XYZ file of C-alpha atoms in Angstrom:
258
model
C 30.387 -47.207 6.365
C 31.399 -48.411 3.324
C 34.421 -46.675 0.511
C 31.585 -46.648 -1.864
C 28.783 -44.899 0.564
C 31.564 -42.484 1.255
C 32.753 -42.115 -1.958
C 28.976 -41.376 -2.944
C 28.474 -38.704 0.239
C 31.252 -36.985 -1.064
C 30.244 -36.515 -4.514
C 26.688 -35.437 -2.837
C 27.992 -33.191 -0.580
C 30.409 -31.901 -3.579
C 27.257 -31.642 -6.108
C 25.234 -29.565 -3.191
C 28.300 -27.166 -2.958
C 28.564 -26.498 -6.459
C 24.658 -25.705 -6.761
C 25.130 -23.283 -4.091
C 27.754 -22.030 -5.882
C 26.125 -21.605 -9.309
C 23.375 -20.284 -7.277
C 25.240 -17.302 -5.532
C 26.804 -16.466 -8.969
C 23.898 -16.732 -10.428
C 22.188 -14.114 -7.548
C 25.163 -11.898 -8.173
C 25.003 -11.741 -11.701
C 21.318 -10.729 -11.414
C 22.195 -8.076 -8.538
C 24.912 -6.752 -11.118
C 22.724 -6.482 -14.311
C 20.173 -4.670 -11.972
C 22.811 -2.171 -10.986
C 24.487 -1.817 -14.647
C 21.793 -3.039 -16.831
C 17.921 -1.242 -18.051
C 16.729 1.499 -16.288
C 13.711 0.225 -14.010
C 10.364 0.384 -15.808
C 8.460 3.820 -14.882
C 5.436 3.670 -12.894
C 2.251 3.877 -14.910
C -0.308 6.629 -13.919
C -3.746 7.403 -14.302
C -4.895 10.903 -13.110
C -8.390 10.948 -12.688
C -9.583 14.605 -11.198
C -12.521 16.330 -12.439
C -10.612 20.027 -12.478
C -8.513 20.336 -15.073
C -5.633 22.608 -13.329
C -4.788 19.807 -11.044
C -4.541 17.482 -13.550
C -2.476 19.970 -15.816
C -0.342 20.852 -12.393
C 0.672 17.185 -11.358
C 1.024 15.841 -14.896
C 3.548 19.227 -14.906
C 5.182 18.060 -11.848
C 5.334 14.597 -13.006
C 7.562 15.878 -16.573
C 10.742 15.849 -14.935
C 10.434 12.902 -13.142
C 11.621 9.425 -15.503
C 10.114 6.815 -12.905
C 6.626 7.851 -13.103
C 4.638 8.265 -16.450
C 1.434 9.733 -17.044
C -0.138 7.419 -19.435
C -4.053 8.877 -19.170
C -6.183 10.879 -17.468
C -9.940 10.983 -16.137
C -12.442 13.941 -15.689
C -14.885 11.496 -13.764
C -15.110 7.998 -11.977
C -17.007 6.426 -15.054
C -13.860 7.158 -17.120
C -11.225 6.017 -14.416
C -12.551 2.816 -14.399
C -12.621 2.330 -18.396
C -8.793 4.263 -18.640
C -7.481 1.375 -16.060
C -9.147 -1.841 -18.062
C -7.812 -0.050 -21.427
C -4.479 1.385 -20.306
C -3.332 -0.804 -17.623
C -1.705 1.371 -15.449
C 0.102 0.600 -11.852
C -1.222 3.422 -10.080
C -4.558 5.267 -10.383
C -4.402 8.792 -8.091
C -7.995 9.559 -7.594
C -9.799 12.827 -6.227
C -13.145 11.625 -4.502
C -15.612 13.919 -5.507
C -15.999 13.615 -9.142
C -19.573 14.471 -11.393
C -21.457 11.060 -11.774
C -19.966 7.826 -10.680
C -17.557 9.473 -7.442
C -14.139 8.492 -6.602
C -15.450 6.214 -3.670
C -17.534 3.912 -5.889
C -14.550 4.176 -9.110
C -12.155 2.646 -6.316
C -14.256 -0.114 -5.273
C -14.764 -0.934 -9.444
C -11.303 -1.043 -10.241
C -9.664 -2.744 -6.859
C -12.412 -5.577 -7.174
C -11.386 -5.941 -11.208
C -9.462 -8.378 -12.823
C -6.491 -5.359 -12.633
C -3.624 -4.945 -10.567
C -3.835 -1.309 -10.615
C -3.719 0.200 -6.753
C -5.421 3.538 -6.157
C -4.302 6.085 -3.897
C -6.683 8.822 -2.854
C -6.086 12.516 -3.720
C -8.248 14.450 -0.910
C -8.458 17.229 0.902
C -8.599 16.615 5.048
C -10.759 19.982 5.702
C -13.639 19.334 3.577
C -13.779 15.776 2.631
C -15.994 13.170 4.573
C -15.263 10.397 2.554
C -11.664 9.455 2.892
C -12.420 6.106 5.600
C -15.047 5.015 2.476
C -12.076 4.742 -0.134
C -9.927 3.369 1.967
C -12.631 0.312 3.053
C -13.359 0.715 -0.768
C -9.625 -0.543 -1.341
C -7.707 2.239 -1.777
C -4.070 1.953 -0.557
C -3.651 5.337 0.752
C -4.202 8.594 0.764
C -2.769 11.878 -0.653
C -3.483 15.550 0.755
C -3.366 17.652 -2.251
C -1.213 20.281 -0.864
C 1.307 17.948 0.242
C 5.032 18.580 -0.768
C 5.952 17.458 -4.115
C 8.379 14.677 -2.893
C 6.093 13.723 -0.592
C 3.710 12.798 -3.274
C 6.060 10.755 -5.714
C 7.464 8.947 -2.470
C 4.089 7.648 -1.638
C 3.159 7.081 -5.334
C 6.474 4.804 -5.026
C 5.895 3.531 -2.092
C 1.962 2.142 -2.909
C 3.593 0.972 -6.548
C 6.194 -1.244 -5.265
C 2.741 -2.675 -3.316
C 4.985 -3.393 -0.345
C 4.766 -0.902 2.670
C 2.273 0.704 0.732
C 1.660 3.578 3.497
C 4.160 5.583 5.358
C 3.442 5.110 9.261
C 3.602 9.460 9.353
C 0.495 9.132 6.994
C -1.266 5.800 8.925
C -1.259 8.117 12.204
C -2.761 11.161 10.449
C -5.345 9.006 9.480
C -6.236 7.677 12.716
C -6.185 11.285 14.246
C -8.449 12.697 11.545
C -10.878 9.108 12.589
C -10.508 10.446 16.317
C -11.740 14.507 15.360
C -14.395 13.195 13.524
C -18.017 14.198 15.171
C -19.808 10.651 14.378
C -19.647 7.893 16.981
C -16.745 5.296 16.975
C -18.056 2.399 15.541
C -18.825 -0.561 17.710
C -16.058 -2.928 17.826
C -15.643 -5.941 16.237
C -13.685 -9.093 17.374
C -11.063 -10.023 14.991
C -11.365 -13.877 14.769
C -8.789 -16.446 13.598
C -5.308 -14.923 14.308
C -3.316 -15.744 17.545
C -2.563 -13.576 20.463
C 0.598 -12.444 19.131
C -0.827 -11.506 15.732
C -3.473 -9.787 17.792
C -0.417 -7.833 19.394
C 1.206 -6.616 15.787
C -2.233 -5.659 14.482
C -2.794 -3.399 17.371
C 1.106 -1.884 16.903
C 0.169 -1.594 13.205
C -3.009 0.460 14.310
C -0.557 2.585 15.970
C 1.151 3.400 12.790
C 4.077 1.402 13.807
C 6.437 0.231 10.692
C 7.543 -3.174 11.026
C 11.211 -1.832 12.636
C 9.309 0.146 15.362
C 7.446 -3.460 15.900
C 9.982 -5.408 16.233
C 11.638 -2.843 19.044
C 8.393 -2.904 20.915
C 7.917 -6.375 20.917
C 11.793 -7.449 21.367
C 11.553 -9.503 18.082
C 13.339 -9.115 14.967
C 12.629 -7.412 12.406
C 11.793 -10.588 9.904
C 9.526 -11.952 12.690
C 7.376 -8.901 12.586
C 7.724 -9.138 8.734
C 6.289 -12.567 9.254
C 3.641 -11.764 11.560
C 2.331 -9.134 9.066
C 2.346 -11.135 6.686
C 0.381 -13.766 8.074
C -1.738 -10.789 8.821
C -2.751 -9.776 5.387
C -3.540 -13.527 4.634
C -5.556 -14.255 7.348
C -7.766 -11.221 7.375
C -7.697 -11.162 3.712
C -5.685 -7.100 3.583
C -4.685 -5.730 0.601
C -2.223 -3.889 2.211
C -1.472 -1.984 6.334
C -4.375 0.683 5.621
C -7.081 -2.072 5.123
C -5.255 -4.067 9.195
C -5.373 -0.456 10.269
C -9.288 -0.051 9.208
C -9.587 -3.509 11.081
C -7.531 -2.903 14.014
C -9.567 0.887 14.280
C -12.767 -1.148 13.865
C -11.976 -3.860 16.325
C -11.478 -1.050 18.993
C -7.754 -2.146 19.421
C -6.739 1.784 18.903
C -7.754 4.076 21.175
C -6.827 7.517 18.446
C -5.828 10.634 20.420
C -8.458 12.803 21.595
């Protein structure tokens, strides 16, 4: 090799350091002015219950609390849907059973829209039939309305940050309250176009698994089942783990506890 090809290696291999460089400082700034810098932007809410009290007592709830903001609410389906095009918000919590257009068909409306909102599902387990609807509707979780108060603004958190956007506690509720239902399971459906592996994590998320309780199951790491759910929601076109729970449920790769 040549003085000039090393010459010009060098400077290469000098230019890539100094990228990397800028780039770390340039990660570490950001990770700083996160830490010091704004406040994060509050969550934007939508109530939409047809009894006023429960509006009244979350929107109370909600006063002390500067990461989530009330910014409308809704007495029926029909005005959910117009609130979220108008208003914008990042979470719509929605009771089911409202007068005229009902929770069910007010979910489908505004997680088909051109809206990013996500809508999680205020319910009650003892008298409402119609929790599996929203959730193959598009909801993104649930909500029992006498849950605990943190409980609550954790999973309103949890489905904003439109990440992990259901606690694995709450996924196996769900697939307990499928199992105690009186209605036959429905017949299972093969779940085409994912490998045998992917077949393996859907089944684990079906279980209510979180991606760490994968990984230890499967003896991979923790970014492989990341990976692996990810592929996941691509492939069977999942808004989030309720919708590859639904699927997994339907495919007949849970058994729930009887």
């Amino acid at each position: 090799m040549t003085d000039e090809a090393e010459a010009g290696e060098a400077e290469a291999g000098e230019a890539e350091a100094g990228e990397a460089e800028a780039g770390e400082a340039e990660a570490g700034e950001a990770r700083t002015g996160e830490a010091i810098g704004v406040e994060p932007k509050a969550v934007r809410l939508v109530l939409a219950d047809d009894q006023p009290l429960v509006r009244a007592g979350l929107r109370v709830l909600m006063a002390d609390t500067p990461d989530l903001d009330v910014v409308a609410e809704a007495a029926t389906g029909a005005q959910a849907v117009q609130l979220v095009r108008d208003v914008r918000p990042d979470v719509v919590l929605m009771d089911i059973r409202m007068p005229g257009m009902d929770g069910i068909e007010a979910t489908r409306m505004i997680t088909t829209g051109p809206g990013t909102a996500r809508v999680l599902v205020l319910t009650t387990f003892d008298d409402d039939d119609h929790v599996y609807a929203a959730l193959r509707a598009g909801a993104s979780g649930f909500l029992v309305k006498d849950m605990a108060l943190e409980d609550i603004l954790a999973a309103i958190r949890v489905v904003a940050a439109g990440d992990a956007l259901i606690a694995p506690s709450v996924t196996r509720r769900l697939i307990e309250e499928f199992a105690a239902r009186p209605e036959p399971a429905p017949q299972p459906r093969p779940v085409e176009g994912i490998t045998g592996r992917e077949c393996e994590v859907l089944t684990l998320v079906g279980r209510g698994m979180s991606n760490s309780e994968i990984a230890g199951h499967l003896g991979i790491s923790v970014a492989t089942a990341k990976a692996h759910v990810a592929r996941l929601f691509t492939k069977l076109d999942a808004r989030d783990r309720v919708q590859l729970v639904i699927t997994a449920y339907e495919a007949g790769l849970v058994a729930p506890p009887r």
